[in-house]
Coordinates of C-alpha atoms in Angstrom, one line a residue:
Chain A
X933 CA 18.4 -52.7 -62.1
X934 CA 15.9 -50.0 -61.3
X935 CA 13.2 -52.0 -62.9
X936 CA 9.5 -51.9 -63.6
X937 CA 9.0 -48.2 -63.8
X938 CA 5.4 -47.5 -62.8
X939 CA 3.1 -46.7 -65.8
X940 CA 3.3 -43.1 -66.6
X941 CA -0.5 -42.6 -67.0
X942 CA -2.6 -39.6 -66.4
X943 CA -4.7 -41.5 -64.0
X944 CA -5.1 -39.7 -60.7
X945 CA -3.3 -42.5 -58.9
X946 CA -0.2 -41.9 -61.0
X947 CA -0.4 -38.2 -61.0
X948 CA -1.1 -37.8 -57.3
X949 CA 1.6 -40.3 -56.1
X950 CA 4.3 -38.6 -58.2
X951 CA 7.5 -37.8 -56.4
X952 CA 10.4 -35.7 -57.7
X953 CA 13.9 -36.1 -56.3
X954 CA 15.1 -32.9 -54.6
X955 CA 18.3 -34.1 -53.0
X956 CA 20.0 -37.3 -51.9
X957 CA 17.1 -39.6 -50.8
X958 CA 14.6 -36.7 -50.6
X959 CA 11.6 -36.2 -52.8
X960 CA 9.0 -33.6 -53.3
X961 CA 5.4 -34.7 -53.4
X962 CA 2.0 -32.9 -53.5
X963 CA -0.8 -34.4 -51.5
X964 CA -4.0 -34.3 -53.4
X965 CA -7.6 -33.8 -52.2
X966 CA -8.7 -36.5 -54.6
X967 CA -8.2 -39.4 -52.1
X968 CA -10.3 -38.3 -49.2
X969 CA -12.0 -41.0 -47.1
X970 CA -14.9 -40.9 -44.7
X971 CA -14.8 -37.7 -42.6
X972 CA -13.1 -35.8 -45.5
X973 CA -9.6 -36.8 -44.2
X974 CA -6.9 -38.0 -46.6
X975 CA -7.0 -41.8 -47.0
X976 CA -4.2 -43.7 -45.2
X977 CA -3.5 -46.0 -48.2
X978 CA -2.8 -42.9 -50.3
X979 CA 0.0 -41.8 -47.9
X980 CA 1.4 -45.4 -48.2
X981 CA 1.3 -45.2 -52.0
X982 CA 3.3 -41.9 -52.0
X983 CA 5.9 -43.4 -49.7
X984 CA 6.2 -46.5 -51.9
X985 CA 6.7 -44.4 -55.0
X986 CA 9.7 -42.8 -53.4
X987 CA 11.1 -46.1 -52.1
X988 CA 10.7 -47.6 -55.5
X989 CA 13.0 -44.9 -56.8
X990 CA 15.8 -45.7 -54.3
X991 CA 15.6 -49.5 -54.1
X992 CA 16.6 -52.0 -56.9
X993 CA 13.7 -54.5 -56.7
X994 CA 10.3 -53.8 -58.2
X995 CA 7.7 -55.3 -55.8
X996 CA 7.0 -54.2 -52.2
X997 CA 6.4 -57.6 -50.6
X998 CA 6.1 -56.4 -47.1
X999 CA 5.0 -52.8 -46.2
X1000 CA 4.3 -51.5 -42.7
X1001 CA 3.1 -48.0 -42.1
X1002 CA 2.5 -46.1 -38.8
X1003 CA 0.1 -43.2 -39.0
X1004 CA 1.4 -40.4 -36.8
X1005 CA -0.4 -37.2 -37.7
X1006 CA -3.1 -36.0 -40.2
X1007 CA -1.9 -34.1 -43.2
X1008 CA -3.6 -31.8 -45.6
X1009 CA -3.6 -31.3 -49.4
X1010 CA -0.5 -29.4 -50.5
X1011 CA 3.3 -29.8 -50.7
X1012 CA 5.0 -32.6 -48.8
X1013 CA 8.4 -34.2 -48.6
X1014 CA 9.4 -37.9 -48.5
X1015 CA 12.7 -38.7 -46.8
X1016 CA 14.0 -42.1 -47.7
X1017 CA 16.6 -44.3 -46.0
X1018 CA 18.0 -47.5 -47.4
X1019 CA 18.3 -50.2 -44.7
X1020 CA 19.6 -53.1 -46.9
X1021 CA 20.4 -53.8 -50.5
X1022 CA 20.7 -57.5 -51.1
X1023 CA 20.7 -59.6 -54.2
X1024 CA 17.2 -61.0 -53.6
X1025 CA 15.7 -58.5 -51.2
X1026 CA 16.1 -54.8 -50.3
X1027 CA 14.6 -52.7 -47.6
X1028 CA 14.1 -49.1 -46.8
X1029 CA 12.1 -46.6 -45.0
X1030 CA 10.2 -43.5 -46.1
X1031 CA 9.0 -40.6 -43.8
X1032 CA 6.3 -38.5 -45.3
X1033 CA 6.5 -35.0 -43.8
X1034 CA 4.6 -31.8 -44.2
X1035 CA 5.4 -28.5 -42.6
X1036 CA 8.3 -30.1 -40.6
X1037 CA 5.9 -32.7 -39.1
X1038 CA 6.1 -36.4 -39.8
X1039 CA 2.7 -37.7 -41.0
X1040 CA 3.5 -41.3 -41.6
X1041 CA 6.4 -43.7 -41.5
X1042 CA 6.6 -46.6 -43.9
X1043 CA 9.1 -49.4 -43.9
X1044 CA 9.1 -51.8 -46.8
X1045 CA 10.9 -54.9 -48.1
X1046 CA 11.1 -55.0 -51.9
X1047 CA 11.8 -58.1 -54.0
X1048 CA 11.1 -59.4 -57.5
X1049 CA 8.0 -61.6 -57.3
X1050 CA 9.0 -63.1 -60.7
X1051 CA 11.9 -64.7 -58.8
X1052 CA 9.6 -66.3 -56.2
X1053 CA 10.5 -69.9 -56.2
X1054 CA 9.8 -72.9 -54.1
X1055 CA 6.7 -74.3 -52.5
X1056 CA 3.2 -73.2 -53.4
X1057 CA 0.3 -74.5 -51.3
X1058 CA -2.9 -72.5 -51.1
X1059 CA -5.2 -73.7 -48.3
X1060 CA -8.1 -71.3 -48.5
X1061 CA -10.5 -70.4 -51.3
X1062 CA -10.9 -67.2 -53.2
X1063 CA -13.9 -65.0 -52.5
X1064 CA -17.2 -66.4 -53.8
X1065 CA -18.7 -63.5 -55.7
X1066 CA -21.2 -63.0 -58.5
X1067 CA -19.7 -61.5 -61.7
X1068 CA -19.1 -57.8 -61.3
X1069 CA -21.7 -57.0 -64.0
X1070 CA -24.3 -58.8 -61.8
X1071 CA -23.2 -57.0 -58.6
X1072 CA -24.3 -53.7 -57.1
X1073 CA -22.4 -50.4 -57.2
X1074 CA -22.9 -49.2 -53.6
X1075 CA -21.9 -45.6 -54.4
X1076 CA -23.4 -44.8 -57.8
X1077 CA -24.1 -41.1 -58.2
X1078 CA -24.6 -40.6 -54.4
X1079 CA -21.1 -39.7 -53.3
X1080 CA -20.5 -40.1 -49.5
X1081 CA -20.1 -36.8 -47.7
X1082 CA -16.5 -35.6 -48.0
X1083 CA -15.3 -38.7 -49.8
X1084 CA -13.5 -38.1 -53.1
X1085 CA -11.6 -41.3 -53.6
X1086 CA -14.7 -43.1 -54.8
X1087 CA -14.3 -41.0 -58.0
X1088 CA -11.1 -43.0 -58.7
X1089 CA -11.8 -46.4 -57.1
X1090 CA -15.0 -48.3 -57.7
X1091 CA -16.8 -51.2 -56.1
X1092 CA -19.3 -53.9 -56.8
X1093 CA -21.0 -55.7 -53.9
X1094 CA -23.2 -58.8 -54.1
X1095 CA -25.8 -56.9 -52.1
X1096 CA -26.0 -53.3 -51.0
X1097 CA -24.1 -53.1 -47.7
X1098 CA -26.1 -52.8 -44.5
X1099 CA -24.3 -49.6 -43.4
X1100 CA -25.2 -48.0 -46.8
X1101 CA -28.9 -48.7 -46.2
X1102 CA -28.7 -47.4 -42.6
X1103 CA -29.1 -51.0 -41.4
X1104 CA -25.8 -52.3 -40.2
X1105 CA -25.8 -56.1 -40.4
X1106 CA -23.9 -56.7 -37.1
X1107 CA -21.4 -58.9 -39.1
X1108 CA -18.2 -57.1 -40.0
X1109 CA -17.3 -59.5 -42.8
X1110 CA -17.7 -58.6 -46.4
X1111 CA -16.6 -59.6 -49.9
X1112 CA -16.8 -57.3 -52.9
X1113 CA -15.0 -56.3 -56.2
X1114 CA -12.7 -53.3 -56.4
X1115 CA -10.8 -51.6 -59.2
X1116 CA -9.5 -48.2 -60.2
X1117 CA -11.9 -46.2 -62.5
X1118 CA -10.8 -45.4 -66.0
X1119 CA -9.1 -48.7 -66.9
X1120 CA -6.0 -48.2 -64.8
X1121 CA -5.1 -51.7 -63.7
X1122 CA -3.7 -52.3 -60.2
X1123 CA 0.0 -53.3 -59.8
X1124 CA 2.1 -54.2 -56.8
X1125 CA 2.7 -50.5 -56.0
X1126 CA -1.0 -49.7 -55.8
X1127 CA -2.3 -52.8 -53.9
X1128 CA -1.2 -51.2 -50.6
X1129 CA -3.6 -48.3 -51.3
X1130 CA -6.5 -50.6 -52.3
X1131 CA -6.3 -52.6 -49.1
X1132 CA -7.2 -49.4 -47.2
X1133 CA -9.5 -48.1 -49.9
X1134 CA -12.9 -49.5 -49.0
X1135 CA -15.4 -48.7 -46.3
X1136 CA -14.3 -50.2 -43.0
X1137 CA -16.0 -53.5 -42.2
X1138 CA -16.8 -52.3 -38.7
X1139 CA -19.4 -49.9 -40.2
X1140 CA -21.6 -53.1 -40.1
X1141 CA -21.4 -52.8 -36.3
X1142 CA -23.0 -49.4 -36.5
X1143 CA -19.9 -47.3 -35.6
X1144 CA -19.3 -44.0 -37.3
X1145 CA -15.9 -44.8 -38.7
X1146 CA -12.4 -45.9 -37.9
X1147 CA -8.9 -44.4 -37.7
X1148 CA -6.0 -46.5 -38.8
X1149 CA -3.0 -46.6 -36.4
X1150 CA -0.9 -49.2 -38.2
X1151 CA -1.2 -51.0 -41.5
X1152 CA 0.8 -54.0 -42.8
X1153 CA 0.4 -55.2 -46.4
X1154 CA 2.1 -58.3 -47.8
X1155 CA 2.0 -58.3 -51.6
X1156 CA 1.8 -62.0 -52.6
X1157 CA 1.5 -61.8 -56.4
X1158 CA 1.3 -59.5 -59.4
X1159 CA -2.4 -59.1 -60.1
X1160 CA -4.0 -59.8 -63.4
X1161 CA -5.7 -56.9 -65.1
X1162 CA -9.3 -56.1 -64.3
X1163 CA -11.5 -56.4 -61.3
X1164 CA -10.1 -57.6 -58.0
X1165 CA -12.0 -59.7 -55.4
X1166 CA -11.7 -58.5 -51.8
X1167 CA -12.4 -60.4 -48.5
X1168 CA -12.5 -58.2 -45.5
X1169 CA -13.1 -59.2 -41.9
X1170 CA -12.9 -57.8 -38.4
X1171 CA -13.2 -60.4 -35.6
X1172 CA -11.9 -58.6 -32.5
X1173 CA -13.1 -55.2 -31.3
X1174 CA -11.6 -54.7 -27.8
X1175 CA -11.8 -51.5 -25.9
X1176 CA -12.3 -49.6 -29.2
X1177 CA -9.2 -51.1 -30.9
X1178 CA -9.9 -53.5 -33.8
X1179 CA -8.0 -55.3 -36.5
X1180 CA -9.2 -55.3 -40.2
X1181 CA -7.9 -58.2 -42.3
X1182 CA -8.1 -57.6 -46.1
X1183 CA -7.3 -60.0 -48.9
X1184 CA -7.2 -59.1 -52.6
X1185 CA -7.5 -61.8 -55.3
X1186 CA -7.3 -61.4 -59.0
X1187 CA -9.7 -62.8 -61.6
X1188 CA -7.3 -65.7 -62.3
X1189 CA -8.0 -66.8 -58.7
X1190 CA -4.6 -65.9 -57.4
X1191 CA -4.0 -64.1 -54.0
X1192 CA -2.4 -60.7 -54.8
X1193 CA -2.2 -59.1 -51.3
X1194 CA -3.0 -59.8 -47.7
X1195 CA -3.2 -56.9 -45.2
X1196 CA -4.0 -56.2 -41.6
X1197 CA -4.5 -53.0 -39.9
X1198 CA -5.0 -51.9 -36.2
X1199 CA -7.5 -49.2 -35.9
X1200 CA -9.7 -47.3 -33.4
X1201 CA -13.4 -47.1 -33.9
X1202 CA -14.9 -43.6 -33.9
X1203 CA -17.9 -43.1 -31.8
X1204 CA -20.9 -41.3 -33.4
Chain B
X207 CA 5.0 -41.1 -16.7
X208 CA 7.5 -43.7 -17.5
X209 CA 5.2 -46.4 -16.2
X210 CA 5.1 -50.1 -15.7
X211 CA 8.7 -50.9 -15.3
X212 CA 9.3 -54.5 -16.5
X213 CA 9.7 -56.9 -13.6
X214 CA 13.4 -57.0 -12.5
X215 CA 13.5 -60.8 -12.3
X216 CA 16.5 -63.0 -12.9
X217 CA 14.5 -64.9 -15.6
X218 CA 16.6 -65.2 -18.8
X219 CA 14.0 -63.2 -20.6
X220 CA 14.6 -60.2 -18.3
X221 CA 18.3 -60.7 -18.1
X222 CA 18.8 -61.2 -21.8
X223 CA 16.7 -58.2 -23.0
X224 CA 18.3 -55.8 -20.6
X225 CA 19.4 -52.5 -22.1
X226 CA 21.7 -49.8 -20.6
X227 CA 21.5 -46.3 -21.8
X228 CA 24.8 -45.2 -23.2
X229 CA 23.9 -41.8 -24.7
X230 CA 20.9 -39.9 -25.9
X231 CA 18.6 -42.5 -27.3
X232 CA 21.3 -45.2 -27.5
X233 CA 21.4 -48.3 -25.4
X234 CA 23.9 -51.1 -25.0
X235 CA 22.6 -54.7 -25.1
X236 CA 24.2 -58.1 -25.1
X237 CA 22.6 -60.7 -27.4
X238 CA 22.4 -64.0 -25.6
X239 CA 22.8 -67.5 -27.0
X240 CA 19.9 -68.7 -24.9
X241 CA 17.2 -67.8 -27.5
X242 CA 18.4 -69.8 -30.5
X243 CA 15.7 -71.3 -32.7
X244 CA 15.8 -74.0 -35.4
X245 CA 19.1 -74.0 -37.2
X246 CA 20.9 -72.5 -34.2
X247 CA 20.1 -68.9 -35.2
X248 CA 18.9 -66.3 -32.8
X249 CA 15.1 -66.2 -32.7
X250 CA 13.5 -63.2 -34.4
X251 CA 11.1 -62.5 -31.5
X252 CA 14.1 -62.1 -29.1
X253 CA 15.5 -59.3 -31.3
X254 CA 12.0 -57.7 -31.2
X255 CA 11.9 -58.0 -27.4
X256 CA 15.3 -56.2 -27.0
X257 CA 14.1 -53.4 -29.3
X258 CA 10.9 -53.0 -27.2
X259 CA 12.9 -52.8 -23.9
X260 CA 14.8 -49.8 -25.3
X261 CA 11.6 -48.2 -26.7
X262 CA 9.9 -48.7 -23.4
X263 CA 12.7 -46.6 -21.8
X264 CA 12.1 -43.6 -24.2
X265 CA 8.4 -43.6 -24.6
X266 CA 5.8 -42.6 -22.0
X267 CA 3.2 -45.3 -22.4
X268 CA 3.5 -48.9 -21.1
X269 CA 2.0 -51.2 -23.7
X270 CA 3.3 -51.8 -27.3
X271 CA 0.0 -52.0 -29.1
X272 CA 1.4 -52.2 -32.6
X273 CA 4.9 -53.5 -33.3
X274 CA 6.4 -54.1 -36.8
X275 CA 9.9 -55.5 -37.3
X276 CA 11.9 -56.0 -40.5
X277 CA 14.7 -58.6 -40.2
X278 CA 17.7 -57.4 -42.2
X279 CA 20.7 -59.4 -41.2
X280 CA 21.6 -62.3 -38.9
X281 CA 23.3 -61.4 -35.6
X282 CA 25.5 -63.4 -33.3
X283 CA 25.7 -63.6 -29.5
X284 CA 27.6 -60.7 -28.0
X285 CA 27.5 -56.9 -27.6
X286 CA 25.0 -55.0 -29.6
X287 CA 23.5 -51.5 -29.7
X288 CA 20.0 -50.2 -29.9
X289 CA 19.4 -46.8 -31.4
X290 CA 16.0 -45.3 -30.7
X291 CA 14.1 -42.5 -32.3
X292 CA 10.9 -41.0 -31.1
X293 CA 8.4 -40.4 -33.9
X294 CA 5.5 -39.1 -31.8
X295 CA 4.6 -38.4 -28.2
X296 CA 0.9 -37.8 -27.8
X297 CA -1.4 -37.9 -24.8
X298 CA -2.9 -41.3 -25.6
X299 CA -0.4 -42.8 -28.0
X300 CA 3.3 -42.5 -28.6
X301 CA 5.5 -44.1 -31.4
X302 CA 9.1 -44.7 -31.9
X303 CA 11.6 -46.8 -33.8
X304 CA 14.6 -48.9 -32.6
X305 CA 17.4 -50.2 -34.8
X306 CA 19.3 -53.1 -33.3
X307 CA 22.9 -53.0 -34.6
X308 CA 26.0 -55.1 -34.2
X309 CA 29.5 -54.4 -35.6
X310 CA 28.1 -51.4 -37.4
X311 CA 25.5 -53.4 -39.2
X312 CA 21.8 -53.1 -38.7
X313 CA 20.2 -56.4 -37.8
X314 CA 16.6 -55.5 -37.3
X315 CA 14.4 -52.4 -37.4
X316 CA 11.4 -52.2 -35.1
X317 CA 8.7 -49.5 -35.2
X318 CA 6.1 -49.5 -32.5
X319 CA 3.1 -47.6 -31.2
X320 CA 2.7 -47.6 -27.4
X321 CA -0.4 -46.8 -25.5
X322 CA -2.0 -47.7 -22.1
X323 CA -4.3 -50.6 -22.5
X324 CA -6.0 -49.7 -19.2
X325 CA -7.3 -46.6 -21.0
X326 CA -8.8 -48.6 -23.9
X327 CA -12.4 -47.5 -24.0
X328 CA -15.2 -48.0 -26.3
X329 CA -16.8 -50.9 -28.2
X330 CA -15.9 -54.5 -27.4
X331 CA -17.2 -57.2 -29.8
X332 CA -15.4 -60.5 -30.0
X333 CA -16.6 -62.5 -33.0
X334 CA -14.3 -65.6 -32.8
X335 CA -13.8 -68.2 -30.2
X336 CA -10.7 -68.9 -28.1
X337 CA -8.6 -72.0 -28.9
X338 CA -10.3 -75.2 -27.9
X339 CA -7.6 -77.0 -25.9
X340 CA -7.5 -79.7 -23.2
X341 CA -6.1 -78.5 -19.9
X342 CA -2.3 -78.1 -20.0
X343 CA -1.8 -80.9 -17.5
X344 CA -3.7 -83.2 -19.9
X345 CA -1.6 -82.1 -22.9
X346 CA 1.7 -83.2 -24.2
X347 CA 5.1 -81.6 -23.9
X348 CA 6.5 -81.9 -27.4
X349 CA 10.1 -81.2 -26.4
X350 CA 10.5 -83.0 -23.0
X351 CA 14.2 -83.9 -22.5
X352 CA 14.9 -84.3 -26.2
X353 CA 16.0 -80.7 -27.1
X354 CA 15.9 -80.0 -30.8
X355 CA 19.4 -79.6 -32.4
X356 CA 20.8 -76.1 -31.9
X357 CA 17.6 -74.9 -30.2
X358 CA 18.1 -73.2 -26.8
X359 CA 15.0 -71.2 -26.3
X360 CA 12.9 -74.2 -25.4
X361 CA 14.9 -74.1 -22.1
X362 CA 13.0 -70.9 -21.3
X363 CA 9.7 -71.3 -23.2
X364 CA 7.6 -74.4 -22.8
X365 CA 4.7 -75.9 -24.7
X366 CA 1.8 -78.3 -24.3
X367 CA 0.1 -79.7 -27.4
X368 CA -3.2 -81.7 -27.5
X369 CA -1.2 -84.4 -29.5
X370 CA 2.4 -84.7 -30.5
X371 CA 2.9 -82.6 -33.6
X372 CA 3.3 -84.4 -36.9
X373 CA 6.6 -82.8 -37.7
X374 CA 7.9 -83.9 -34.3
X375 CA 7.1 -87.6 -35.2
X376 CA 8.6 -87.2 -38.7
X377 CA 5.1 -87.4 -40.1
X378 CA 4.1 -83.9 -41.2
X379 CA 0.3 -83.7 -41.2
X380 CA -0.1 -81.6 -44.3
X381 CA -2.2 -79.1 -42.4
X382 CA -0.3 -76.0 -41.1
X383 CA -2.9 -75.1 -38.4
X384 CA -2.2 -75.9 -34.8
X385 CA -3.3 -74.9 -31.3
X386 CA -1.2 -75.3 -28.2
X387 CA -0.3 -73.8 -24.8
X388 CA 2.8 -71.7 -24.2
X389 CA 4.5 -70.1 -21.2
X390 CA 7.9 -69.1 -19.9
X391 CA 9.5 -71.7 -17.7
X392 CA 10.2 -70.8 -14.1
X393 CA 7.0 -69.0 -13.3
X394 CA 7.8 -65.8 -15.2
X395 CA 4.4 -64.7 -16.5
X396 CA 4.1 -63.0 -19.9
X397 CA 3.4 -59.3 -20.1
X398 CA 2.7 -57.0 -23.0
X399 CA 6.5 -56.5 -23.6
X400 CA 7.1 -60.3 -23.9
X401 CA 4.1 -61.2 -26.1
X402 CA 5.9 -60.1 -29.3
X403 CA 8.6 -62.7 -28.5
X404 CA 6.1 -65.5 -27.8
X405 CA 4.3 -64.9 -31.1
X406 CA 7.5 -65.9 -32.8
X407 CA 8.5 -68.5 -30.2
X408 CA 7.0 -71.7 -31.4
X409 CA 7.8 -74.1 -34.2
X410 CA 6.6 -72.7 -37.6
X411 CA 3.2 -74.2 -38.6
X412 CA 4.7 -74.8 -42.1
X413 CA 6.8 -77.7 -40.6
X414 CA 3.5 -79.6 -41.0
X415 CA 4.0 -79.2 -44.8
X416 CA 7.4 -81.1 -44.5
X417 CA 9.6 -78.1 -45.0
X418 CA 12.9 -77.8 -43.1
X419 CA 12.2 -74.4 -41.6
X420 CA 11.3 -70.8 -42.3
X421 CA 13.0 -67.5 -42.2
X422 CA 11.0 -64.4 -41.0
X423 CA 11.2 -61.3 -43.2
X424 CA 8.7 -59.1 -41.4
X425 CA 6.6 -59.6 -38.3
X426 CA 3.7 -57.4 -37.0
X427 CA 2.3 -57.9 -33.5
X428 CA -0.8 -56.2 -32.2
X429 CA -1.1 -56.5 -28.5
X430 CA -4.8 -56.5 -27.6
X431 CA -4.8 -57.0 -23.9
X432 CA -2.7 -57.5 -20.8
X433 CA -2.5 -61.3 -20.3
X434 CA -3.6 -63.0 -17.1
X435 CA -0.8 -65.0 -15.3
X436 CA -0.2 -68.6 -16.3
X437 CA -0.5 -70.6 -19.5
X438 CA -1.4 -68.9 -22.8
X439 CA -3.4 -70.6 -25.5
X440 CA -2.1 -70.2 -29.1
X441 CA -3.8 -70.5 -32.5
X442 CA -1.4 -70.6 -35.4
X443 CA -2.3 -70.9 -39.1
X444 CA -0.6 -70.6 -42.5
X445 CA -3.0 -70.6 -45.4
X446 CA -1.0 -69.3 -48.3
X447 CA 2.4 -70.5 -49.4
X448 CA 3.2 -68.9 -52.7
X449 CA 6.5 -69.3 -54.5
X450 CA 8.2 -70.0 -51.1
X451 CA 6.7 -67.0 -49.3
X452 CA 4.1 -67.6 -46.6
X453 CA 2.3 -65.8 -43.9
X454 CA 1.9 -67.2 -40.3
X455 CA -1.0 -65.9 -38.3
X456 CA -0.5 -66.3 -34.5
X457 CA -3.1 -65.5 -31.8
X458 CA -2.4 -65.7 -28.0
X459 CA -5.3 -65.9 -25.6
X460 CA -5.1 -66.0 -21.8
X461 CA -6.8 -68.4 -19.4
X462 CA -9.6 -65.9 -18.8
X463 CA -10.5 -66.3 -22.4
X464 CA -9.3 -62.9 -23.5
X465 CA -7.3 -62.2 -26.7
X466 CA -3.9 -60.9 -25.7
X467 CA -2.1 -60.7 -29.0
X468 CA -2.6 -61.1 -32.7
X469 CA 0.4 -61.4 -35.0
X470 CA 1.3 -62.0 -38.6
X471 CA 4.6 -62.6 -40.2
X472 CA 5.8 -62.9 -43.8
X473 CA 8.5 -65.6 -44.1
X474 CA 10.3 -67.7 -46.6
X475 CA 10.3 -71.5 -46.4
X476 CA 13.7 -73.2 -46.3
X477 CA 14.2 -76.1 -48.6
X478 CA 15.7 -79.3 -47.0

C-alpha cells in the first residue's frame, strides 16, 4: 500500500512541503520563505519535512520511525529538487534516502526508515514522566505580536511557556532545559510526517546560556507514536556544550500522555 | 590533509576494519567473525567502524563528529565492499556516505560529518556529571571465562561492572539503566574512529527488562572529544519501550572526566 496520504489542507505546512514527481524518484519542490528561523535562514526541520514528503511518495509504509538529516549547505526560497533512493523495501520496514538540491548543490541529505506504527507490537514500558506543564490556556505566548527579527515560522507554529523564557526577556537563565507547548496555528494537527519539523521548530535551549543562536549539523528524530490532536508538550535539554558543539535533546508528548517523538541534534553555537 | 592515520596495530579492531581501495571511492573489506554479538550475529557497531575507515580515507578531516547508520540487512563473515560518496568538503567540516555491501546487497548505510576536534573552539559548559563508578580494579568482569553463547566480540572488548548485572545472574533488575567500564583488550586504546563501535559494544540495557535481546534499526553517534588512553566509563539508559521499539542512550567518558561520545539508537526488542 501507499497508505496514509498526508492531509491535503491549505495550511502552509502542507502547501510548502508539497512535492511533484518529475521523473523516476525525482520530485520538484518550492522552498518557501514562511519557515525562516533565527537569523532569517530557512529552518532545518522544514528541509527535513520536504525530504520526508518525497520519501513518503516512494516508500510503502506511512510513518517515518527513524529520520537522520545532515545539513550541508544553506538554501534560499525558490525552486528545489528532491532526489530519492530506496535502500530497502521489507514487509514491516522500508528505508530510503532523499537529497534536497538547489542550483545543482545538495543542501541536506535525509535517510529514513518507515514503518506502520499501528503494527508496533510487543513490550511497552515507559520509565520517565511526561512534561509537567500548566494547561496551555494558563501559559504564556512568548511571541505574541512581537515577531522575532527575520523569523517567519512563528506565524505557523505557536508556543505556550509556563513562564516567559529568560532569553526572551534579555535575561538568560543559565539553564538550557525547558518545557513548553507547541502546535501548528490554524488547527492543523501534527502527524508523524510533521513531528520531525516540530522537534527543530522552537528556540534553541542554548539561548538560555546567552549565545546568539545555533546551527544544526545533524538531526535524528525517532517517531515513537501517532500524536493525538491538539497541543503537544515538549521537553528540551542541552547538557554538554564542548568547544562550541552541543547536543539538543527534544521530546514531544501528546495530551493523552504518550511520547510521540524523541530527537537529538548536534549543533554549533553562534557567537554574538 | 589526510590526517591522523589510524594506528596500524595488529589488534583485531584494526585488522578487521581494514579497507583497501579498489577503484574510485570503492574499497574492499573482509567482514570478520570476531565481532559477533548476542545471537551470533555480526555486531552493528563493527559495520559502522568499517564504514568509517573507508570514509576516513576519502575525507580530509580526522574525527567523525556525527555518524548515523541505518541497518538494512544482516551480513555474514567474508568479503564485502564499501562504496563511498563525498557530500561536502569544507574547510572546517566535511561529510560523506558509505554503503557497506555484500553479494550485491546493501547491509548498512552510514552518513557522517568529519571535523578536527582540535579545532573545536568556543563555549564549553558541561551540565551533567560523569558516571560514578568504582575503580576498574575494584569492579567485576561480567564475562570472565564464561563467554556468552555465540558472542565473540567479548574476546576483544572487556567490561567492568560495579556489580554483576541482573541479566547475567538470570535476575533482570527491571531497571534498564547501567554504568560500567569498557576498553579494548590488549592495550589498544580507543580513538574517535572506534568510539562508534564501542557505543554499540555492550549488552543492551533492555536485558534488565527480561527480554532476549534487541535488534538495532538506526544508530547515531556524536563524538564529542578525543578520549584519553585507558578505561572508558559508560552510562547507558533506555527510558521508553513502546510497542517493542526502544531507544538506547549511551555516553562514553574518559578517565580525565571528559565526555568522548554520546549515542542513541532505535531498536526492536526480541521476544524470547
